[in-house]
Coordinates of C-alpha atoms in Angstrom, one line a residue:
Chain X
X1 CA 139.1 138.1 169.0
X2 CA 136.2 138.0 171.3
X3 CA 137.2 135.0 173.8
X4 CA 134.8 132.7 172.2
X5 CA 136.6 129.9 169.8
X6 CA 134.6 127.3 167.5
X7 CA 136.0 124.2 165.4
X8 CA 135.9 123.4 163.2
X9 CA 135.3 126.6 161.1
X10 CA 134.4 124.9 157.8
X11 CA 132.4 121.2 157.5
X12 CA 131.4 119.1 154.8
X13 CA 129.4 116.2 155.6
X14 CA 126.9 113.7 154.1
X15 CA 123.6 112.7 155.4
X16 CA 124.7 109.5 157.1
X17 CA 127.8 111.5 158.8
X18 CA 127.9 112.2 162.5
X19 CA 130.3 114.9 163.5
X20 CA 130.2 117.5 166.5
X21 CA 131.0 120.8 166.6
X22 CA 132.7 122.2 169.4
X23 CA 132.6 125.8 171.3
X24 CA 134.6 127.0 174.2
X25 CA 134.6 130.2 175.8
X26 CA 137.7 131.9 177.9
X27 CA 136.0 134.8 179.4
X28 CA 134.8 133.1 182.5
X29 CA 130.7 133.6 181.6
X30 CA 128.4 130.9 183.1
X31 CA 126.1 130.6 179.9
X32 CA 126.2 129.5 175.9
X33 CA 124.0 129.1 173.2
X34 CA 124.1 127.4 169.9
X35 CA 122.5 129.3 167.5
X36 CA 121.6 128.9 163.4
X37 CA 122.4 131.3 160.9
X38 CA 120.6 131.1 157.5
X39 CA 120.5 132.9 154.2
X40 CA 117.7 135.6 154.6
X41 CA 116.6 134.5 157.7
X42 CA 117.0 136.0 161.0
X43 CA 119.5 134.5 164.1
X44 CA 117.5 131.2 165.0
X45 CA 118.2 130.3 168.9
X46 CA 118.5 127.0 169.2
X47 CA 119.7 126.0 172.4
X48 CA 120.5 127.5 175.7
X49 CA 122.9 126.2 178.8
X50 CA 123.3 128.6 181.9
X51 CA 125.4 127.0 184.7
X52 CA 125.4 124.2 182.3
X53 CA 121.8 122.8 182.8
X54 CA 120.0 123.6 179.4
X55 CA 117.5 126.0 179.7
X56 CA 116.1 126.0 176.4
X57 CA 115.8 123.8 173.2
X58 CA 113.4 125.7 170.6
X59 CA 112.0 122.9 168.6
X60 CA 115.3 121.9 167.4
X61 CA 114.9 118.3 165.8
X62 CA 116.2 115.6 167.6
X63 CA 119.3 115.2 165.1
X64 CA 121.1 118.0 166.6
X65 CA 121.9 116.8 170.0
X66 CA 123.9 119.6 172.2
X67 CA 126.3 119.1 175.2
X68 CA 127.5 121.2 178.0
X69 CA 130.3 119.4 179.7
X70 CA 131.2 122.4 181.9
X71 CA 130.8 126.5 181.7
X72 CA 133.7 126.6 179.2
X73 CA 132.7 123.9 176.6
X74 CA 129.7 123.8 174.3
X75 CA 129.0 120.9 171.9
X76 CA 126.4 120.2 169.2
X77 CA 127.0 116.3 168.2
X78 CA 125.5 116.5 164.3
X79 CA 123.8 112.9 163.1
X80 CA 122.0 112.1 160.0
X81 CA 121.5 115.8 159.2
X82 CA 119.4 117.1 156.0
X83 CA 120.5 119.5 152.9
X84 CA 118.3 122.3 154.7
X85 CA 120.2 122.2 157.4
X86 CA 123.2 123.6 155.6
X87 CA 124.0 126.9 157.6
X88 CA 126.5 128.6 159.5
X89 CA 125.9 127.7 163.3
X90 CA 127.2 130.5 166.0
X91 CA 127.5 129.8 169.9
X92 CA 127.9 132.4 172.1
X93 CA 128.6 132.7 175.9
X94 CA 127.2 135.6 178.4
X95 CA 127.1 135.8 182.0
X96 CA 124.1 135.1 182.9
X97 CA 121.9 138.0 185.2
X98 CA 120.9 135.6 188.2
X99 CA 124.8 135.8 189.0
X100 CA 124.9 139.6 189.1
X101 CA 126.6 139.9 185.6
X102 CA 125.9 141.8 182.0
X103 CA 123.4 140.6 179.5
X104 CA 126.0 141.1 176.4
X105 CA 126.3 138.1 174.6
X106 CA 129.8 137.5 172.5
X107 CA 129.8 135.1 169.9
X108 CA 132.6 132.5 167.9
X109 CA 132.9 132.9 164.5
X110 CA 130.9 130.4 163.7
X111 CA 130.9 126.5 161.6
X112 CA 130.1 127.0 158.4
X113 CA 128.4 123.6 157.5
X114 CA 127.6 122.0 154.5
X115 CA 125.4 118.9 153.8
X116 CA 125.3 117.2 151.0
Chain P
X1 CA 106.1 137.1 170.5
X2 CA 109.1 139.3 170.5
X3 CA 110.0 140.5 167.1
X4 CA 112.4 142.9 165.3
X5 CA 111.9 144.4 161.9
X6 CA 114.9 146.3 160.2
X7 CA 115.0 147.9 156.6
X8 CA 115.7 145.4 153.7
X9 CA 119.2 145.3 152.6
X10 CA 121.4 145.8 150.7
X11 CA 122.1 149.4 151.3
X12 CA 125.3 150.7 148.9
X13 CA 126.7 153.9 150.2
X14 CA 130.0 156.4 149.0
X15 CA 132.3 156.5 151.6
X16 CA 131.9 159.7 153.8
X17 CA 128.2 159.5 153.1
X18 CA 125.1 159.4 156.2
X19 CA 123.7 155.9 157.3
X20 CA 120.9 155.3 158.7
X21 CA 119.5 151.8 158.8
X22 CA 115.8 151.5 160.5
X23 CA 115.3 148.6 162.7
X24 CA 111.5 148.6 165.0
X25 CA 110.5 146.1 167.5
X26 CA 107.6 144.6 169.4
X27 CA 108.0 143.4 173.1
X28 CA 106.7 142.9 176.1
X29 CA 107.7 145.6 179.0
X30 CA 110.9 147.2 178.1
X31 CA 113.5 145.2 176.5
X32 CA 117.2 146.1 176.1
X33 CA 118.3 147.0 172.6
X34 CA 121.4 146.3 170.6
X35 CA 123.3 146.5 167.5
X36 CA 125.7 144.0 166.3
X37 CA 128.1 144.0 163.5
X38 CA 129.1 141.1 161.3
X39 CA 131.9 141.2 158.7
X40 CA 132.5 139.1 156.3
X41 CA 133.9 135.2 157.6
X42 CA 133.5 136.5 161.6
X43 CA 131.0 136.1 164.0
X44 CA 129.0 138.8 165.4
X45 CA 130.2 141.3 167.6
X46 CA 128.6 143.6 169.7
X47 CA 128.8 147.6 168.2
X48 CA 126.6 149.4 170.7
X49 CA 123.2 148.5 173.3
X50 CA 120.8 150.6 175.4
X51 CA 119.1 149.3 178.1
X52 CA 116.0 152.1 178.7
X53 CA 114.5 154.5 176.8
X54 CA 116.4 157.6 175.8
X55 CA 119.8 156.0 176.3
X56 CA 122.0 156.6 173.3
X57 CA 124.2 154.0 172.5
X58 CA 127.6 154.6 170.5
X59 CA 130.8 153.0 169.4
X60 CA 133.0 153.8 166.5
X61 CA 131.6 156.5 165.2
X62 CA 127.6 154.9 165.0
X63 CA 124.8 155.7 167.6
X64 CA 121.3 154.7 168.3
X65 CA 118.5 156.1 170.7
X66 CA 116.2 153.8 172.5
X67 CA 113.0 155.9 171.1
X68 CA 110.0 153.8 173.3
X69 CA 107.4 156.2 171.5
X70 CA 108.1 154.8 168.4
X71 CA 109.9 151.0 169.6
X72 CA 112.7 152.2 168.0
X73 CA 116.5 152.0 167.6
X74 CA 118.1 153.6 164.5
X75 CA 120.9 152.9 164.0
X76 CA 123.3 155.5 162.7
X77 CA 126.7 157.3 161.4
X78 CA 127.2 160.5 159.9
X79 CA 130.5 159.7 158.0
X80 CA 130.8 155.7 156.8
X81 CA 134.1 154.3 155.4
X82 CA 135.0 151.1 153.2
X83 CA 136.2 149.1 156.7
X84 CA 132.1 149.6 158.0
X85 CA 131.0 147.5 154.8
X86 CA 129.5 143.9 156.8
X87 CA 125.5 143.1 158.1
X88 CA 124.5 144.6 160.8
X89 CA 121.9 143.1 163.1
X90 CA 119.4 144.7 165.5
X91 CA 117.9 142.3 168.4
X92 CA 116.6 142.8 171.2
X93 CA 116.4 141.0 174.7
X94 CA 113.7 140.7 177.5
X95 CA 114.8 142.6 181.2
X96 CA 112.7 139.6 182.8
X97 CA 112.7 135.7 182.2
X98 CA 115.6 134.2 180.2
X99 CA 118.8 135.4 177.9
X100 CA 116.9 135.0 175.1
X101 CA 118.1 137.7 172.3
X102 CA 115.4 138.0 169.6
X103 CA 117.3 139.3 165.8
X104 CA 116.2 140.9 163.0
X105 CA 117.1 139.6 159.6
X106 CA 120.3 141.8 159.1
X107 CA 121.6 144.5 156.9
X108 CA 123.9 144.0 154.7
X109 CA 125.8 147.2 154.2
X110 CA 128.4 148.1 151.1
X111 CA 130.5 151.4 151.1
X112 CA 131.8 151.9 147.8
X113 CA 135.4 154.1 147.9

């Protein structure tokens, strides 16, 4: 148990679906990050929030659409998604160095999502 | 860019046997290192990090020496059991600019009993 808790932890959707996955963090950190985790691929960033302003989107198409409500909650809202984008999706939360803390990131367990 | 190259998996091993799985890197400056571990259905976890060269990182039996020379950080144990089988990841992150952690592709790692 690392402090970091994602739901669901399984999804099936179609292309048309919209669904969200949802992170939240209990260790107090001031920073998460969504990231994607393919087959034979390495750890793809996708999107960064520290003190809940994101602070970096890499290219991630405009279908996945994250939200950071407050420093304990992490969303990615999911709409018309492709086959390709099958994966397992991670967040993580770290404190972030401008507020004096570590740069360990811990990570959820992770959606496994499947589109159909 | 950033980047991190680690040996191809799988690696199969006998329990009690050496590991050593190679992981290189390319930065900017002097990045922190890390190892994490992933087993099977979990997310990753943190095994061990250095943050400058000729630290030696360790946990549960594995190390790894920041090696700047050779942008290094092996990663190893000198006595594996069934409970290490899972992927381990190397990665690396900048000591300036954002908390961005650059990954290799992972390791997958099977001890046979």
């Amino acid at each position: 148990e690392t402090g970091v808790t994602q739901t669901p932890r399984h999804l099936v959707m179609g292309m048309t679906n919209k669904k969200s996955l949802k992170c939240e963090q209990h260790l107090g950190h001031n920073a998460m990050y969504w990231y994607k985790q393919s087959a034979k691929k390495p750890l793809e960033l996708m999107f960064v929030y520290s003190l809940e302003e994101r602070v970096e989107n890499n290219s991630v198409p405009s279908r996945f659409s994250p939200e950071c409500p407050n420093s304990s909650h992490l969303f990615l809202h999911l709409h018309t998604l492709q086959p390709e984008d099958s994966a397992l999706y991670l967040c993580a939360s770290s404190q972030a160095r401008g507020a004096g803390g570590t740069d360990t990131q811990y990570f959820g367990p992770g959606t496994r999502l499947t589109v159909l | 860019g950033d980047s991190v190259t680690q040996m191809e998996g799988p690696v199969t091993l006998s329990e009690e046997a050496f590991l050593t799985i190679n992981c290189t890197y390319t930065a900017t400056g002097y990045p922190s290192l890390f190892w994490y571990v992933q087993y099977p259905g979990e997310g990753l976890q943190l095994l061990l990090k250095a943050t400058k060269a000729d630290d030696k990182g360790s946990n549960k039996g594995f190390e790894a020496t920041y090696r700047k020379e050779t942008t290094s950080f092996h990663l190893e144990k000198g006595s594996v059991q069934v409970s290490d089988s899972a992927v381990y990841f190397c990665a690396l992150r900048r000591n300036f600019g954002n908390e961005k952690l650059t990954f290799g592709t992972g390791t997958r790692l099977t001890i046979i009993p």
